[in-house]
GROMACS .gro file of C-alpha atoms in nm:
model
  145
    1UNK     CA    1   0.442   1.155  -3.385
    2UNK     CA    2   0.660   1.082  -3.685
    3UNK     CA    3   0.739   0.712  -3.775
    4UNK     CA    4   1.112   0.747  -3.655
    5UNK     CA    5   0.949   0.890  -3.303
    6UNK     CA    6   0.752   0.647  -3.310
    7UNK     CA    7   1.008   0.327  -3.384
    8UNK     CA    8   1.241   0.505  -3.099
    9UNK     CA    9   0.967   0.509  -2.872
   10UNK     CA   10   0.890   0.118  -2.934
   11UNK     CA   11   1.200   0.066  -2.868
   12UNK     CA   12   1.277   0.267  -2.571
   13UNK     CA   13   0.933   0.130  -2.376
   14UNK     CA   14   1.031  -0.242  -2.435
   15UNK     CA   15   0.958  -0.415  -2.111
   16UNK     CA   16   1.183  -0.727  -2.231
   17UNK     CA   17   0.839  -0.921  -2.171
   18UNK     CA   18   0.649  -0.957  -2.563
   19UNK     CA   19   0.278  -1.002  -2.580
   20UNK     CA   20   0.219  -1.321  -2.857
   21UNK     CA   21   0.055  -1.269  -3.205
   22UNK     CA   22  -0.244  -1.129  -3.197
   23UNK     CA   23  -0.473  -1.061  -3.515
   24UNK     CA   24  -0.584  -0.726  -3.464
   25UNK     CA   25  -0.865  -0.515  -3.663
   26UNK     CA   26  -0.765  -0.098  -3.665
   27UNK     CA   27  -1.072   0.084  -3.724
   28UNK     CA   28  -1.082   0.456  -3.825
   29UNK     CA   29  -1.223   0.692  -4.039
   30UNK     CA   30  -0.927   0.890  -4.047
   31UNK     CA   31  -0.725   0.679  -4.300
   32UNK     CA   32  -0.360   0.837  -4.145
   33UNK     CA   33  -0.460   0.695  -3.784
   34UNK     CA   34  -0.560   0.407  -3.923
   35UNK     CA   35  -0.272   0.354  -4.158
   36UNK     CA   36  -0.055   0.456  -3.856
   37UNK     CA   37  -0.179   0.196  -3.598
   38UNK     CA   38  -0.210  -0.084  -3.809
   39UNK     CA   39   0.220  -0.034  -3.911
   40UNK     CA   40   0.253  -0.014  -3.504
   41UNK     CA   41   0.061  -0.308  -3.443
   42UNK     CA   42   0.252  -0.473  -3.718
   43UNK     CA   43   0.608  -0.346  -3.598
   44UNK     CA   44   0.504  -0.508  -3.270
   45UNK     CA   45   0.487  -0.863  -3.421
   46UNK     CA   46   0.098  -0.841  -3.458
   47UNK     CA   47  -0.100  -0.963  -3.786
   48UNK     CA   48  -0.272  -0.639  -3.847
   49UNK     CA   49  -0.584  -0.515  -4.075
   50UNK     CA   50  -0.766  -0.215  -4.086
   51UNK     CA   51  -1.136  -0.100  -4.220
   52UNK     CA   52  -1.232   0.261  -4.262
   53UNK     CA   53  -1.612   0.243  -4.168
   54UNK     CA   54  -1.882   0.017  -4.029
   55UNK     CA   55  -2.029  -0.194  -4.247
   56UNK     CA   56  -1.636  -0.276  -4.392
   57UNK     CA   57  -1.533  -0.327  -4.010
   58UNK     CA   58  -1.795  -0.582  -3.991
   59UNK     CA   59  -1.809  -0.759  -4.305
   60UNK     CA   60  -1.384  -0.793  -4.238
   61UNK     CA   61  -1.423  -0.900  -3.873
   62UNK     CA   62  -1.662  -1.161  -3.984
   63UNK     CA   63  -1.395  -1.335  -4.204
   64UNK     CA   64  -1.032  -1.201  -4.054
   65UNK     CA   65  -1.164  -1.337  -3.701
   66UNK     CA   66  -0.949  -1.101  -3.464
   67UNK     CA   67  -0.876  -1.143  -3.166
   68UNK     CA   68  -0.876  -0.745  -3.056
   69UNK     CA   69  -1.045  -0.496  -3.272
   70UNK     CA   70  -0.889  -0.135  -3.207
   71UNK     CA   71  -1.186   0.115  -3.240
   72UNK     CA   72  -1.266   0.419  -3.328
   73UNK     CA   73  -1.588   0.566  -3.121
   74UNK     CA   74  -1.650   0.906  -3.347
   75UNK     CA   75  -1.720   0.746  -3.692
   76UNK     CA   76  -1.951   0.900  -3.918
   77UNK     CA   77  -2.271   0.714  -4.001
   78UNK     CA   78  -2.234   0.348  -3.802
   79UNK     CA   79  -2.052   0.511  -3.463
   80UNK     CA   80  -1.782   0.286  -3.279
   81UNK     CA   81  -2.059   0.229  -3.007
   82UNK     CA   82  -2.268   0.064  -3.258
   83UNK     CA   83  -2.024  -0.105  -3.446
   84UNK     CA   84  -1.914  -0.293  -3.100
   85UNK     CA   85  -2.242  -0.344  -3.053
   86UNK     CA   86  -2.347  -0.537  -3.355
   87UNK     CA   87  -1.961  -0.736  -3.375
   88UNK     CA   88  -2.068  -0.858  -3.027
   89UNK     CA   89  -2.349  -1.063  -3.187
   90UNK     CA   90  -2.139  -1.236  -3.358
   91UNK     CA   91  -2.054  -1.573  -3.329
   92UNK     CA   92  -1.718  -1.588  -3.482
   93UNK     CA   93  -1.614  -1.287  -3.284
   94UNK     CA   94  -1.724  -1.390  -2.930
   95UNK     CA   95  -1.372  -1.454  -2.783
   96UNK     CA   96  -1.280  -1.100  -2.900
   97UNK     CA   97  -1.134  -0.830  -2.693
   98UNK     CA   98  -1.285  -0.419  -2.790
   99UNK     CA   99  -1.053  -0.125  -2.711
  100UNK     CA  100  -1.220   0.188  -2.812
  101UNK     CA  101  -0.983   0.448  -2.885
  102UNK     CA  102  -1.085   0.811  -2.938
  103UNK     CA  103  -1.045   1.161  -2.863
  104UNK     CA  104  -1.339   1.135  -2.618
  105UNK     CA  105  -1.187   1.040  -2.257
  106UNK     CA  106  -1.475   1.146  -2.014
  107UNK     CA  107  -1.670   0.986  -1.753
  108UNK     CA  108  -1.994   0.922  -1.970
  109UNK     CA  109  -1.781   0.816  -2.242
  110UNK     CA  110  -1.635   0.595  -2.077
  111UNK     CA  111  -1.931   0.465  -1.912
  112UNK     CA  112  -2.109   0.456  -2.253
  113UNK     CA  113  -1.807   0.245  -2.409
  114UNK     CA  114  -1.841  -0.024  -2.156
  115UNK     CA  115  -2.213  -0.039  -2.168
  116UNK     CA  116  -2.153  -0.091  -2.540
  117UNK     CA  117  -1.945  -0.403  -2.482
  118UNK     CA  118  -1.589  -0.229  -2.476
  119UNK     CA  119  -1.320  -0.435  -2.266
  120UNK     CA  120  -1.101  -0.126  -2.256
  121UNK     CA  121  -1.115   0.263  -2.320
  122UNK     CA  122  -0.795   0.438  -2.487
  123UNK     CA  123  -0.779   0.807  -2.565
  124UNK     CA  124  -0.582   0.933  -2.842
  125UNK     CA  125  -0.353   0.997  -2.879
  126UNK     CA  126  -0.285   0.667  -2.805
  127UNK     CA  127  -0.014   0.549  -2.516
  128UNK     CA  128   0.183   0.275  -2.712
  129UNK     CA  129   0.293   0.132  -2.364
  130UNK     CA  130  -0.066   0.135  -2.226
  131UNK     CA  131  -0.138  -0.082  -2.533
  132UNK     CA  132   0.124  -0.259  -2.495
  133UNK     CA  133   0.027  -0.329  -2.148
  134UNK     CA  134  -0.303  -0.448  -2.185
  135UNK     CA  135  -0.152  -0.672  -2.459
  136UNK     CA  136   0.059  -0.847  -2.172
  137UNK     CA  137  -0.214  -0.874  -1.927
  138UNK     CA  138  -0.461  -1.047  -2.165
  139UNK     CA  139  -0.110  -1.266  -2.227
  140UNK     CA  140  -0.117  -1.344  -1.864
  141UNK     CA  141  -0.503  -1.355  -1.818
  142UNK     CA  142  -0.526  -1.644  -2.092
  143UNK     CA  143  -0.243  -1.883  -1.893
  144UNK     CA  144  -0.394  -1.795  -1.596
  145UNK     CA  145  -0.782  -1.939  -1.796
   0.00000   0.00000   0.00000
C-alpha cells in the first residue's frame, strides 16, 4: 500500500471515535514495515518509535516505556516470541499491551503468541481498522478499570 493509499484509507475508516495517545514501540526487521507503521501510528496521533532487532527493542522499551509494543514474530536471531518474553520481565513494562504482527496467522501460531505473553495476534498485512479497533477497546477497557 502506497502512503497516499494508505492516508485515504485512514481517512475513509475513521469511526469519529479517536483512541488517546499512546506511546507505541514498532518492531521489525524489515526496516520499510517498520518505517511504515511507525508514520501510521504517528499519523494517528500516537508517539511512535521503532527498533530493528531484539536486544535494541529491549534496551529502547526499557527507557521509552510504551504502552503497546507492535511486534514482529519472524526476527532473525532474538524471535518476537522471545523478545515478548523477556520485555514481560520487566518492571517498567508491566502495564504494557503486545500485538504480534506477522505473516504467520495459524492456529499454533497463534496459540504460541499468547503462551508467549501476546495480548493480541495481527497478521500482515496489517488491518489499520483492526488496529485501530483494539486501540478503542483498550480506550474503553481502561475507563471501565
Amino acid at each position: 500500500m502506497g502512503t497516499t493509499q494508505l492516508i485515504n484509507s485512514l481517512d475513509e475508516e475513521s469511526t469519529g471515535e479517536k483512541p488517546q495517545n499512546y506511546r507505541i514501540l514498532v518492531v521489525d526487521d524489515n526496516e520499510n514495515c517498520a518505517i511504515t507503521m511507525l508514520l501510521t501510528m504517528e499519523m494517528l496521533g500516537h508517539t511512535a518509535q521503532m527498533a530493528l532487532d531484539g536486544p535494541s527493542a529491549i534496551a529502547l522499551a526499557k527507557s521509552f516505556q510504551p504502552d503497546i509494543v507492535l511486534l514482529d514474530i519472524g526476527l532473525p536471531g532474538m524471535n518476537g516470541y522471545e523478545i515478548c518474553q523477556a520485555m514481560r520481565k520487566e518492571p517498567v513494562l508491566q502495564n504494557t499491551i503486545f500485538i504480534a504482527q506477522t505473516g504467520w496467522g495459524q492456529k499454533e501460531h497463534r496459540e504460541r503468541s499468547k503462551e508467549a505473553g501476546f495480548d493480541y495476534h495481527l497478521v500482515k498485512p496489517i488491518d489499520i481498522k483492526a488496529l485501530k479497533n483494539i486501540l478503542l477497546v483498550l480506550d474503553k477497557s481502561k475507563v471501565l478499570s
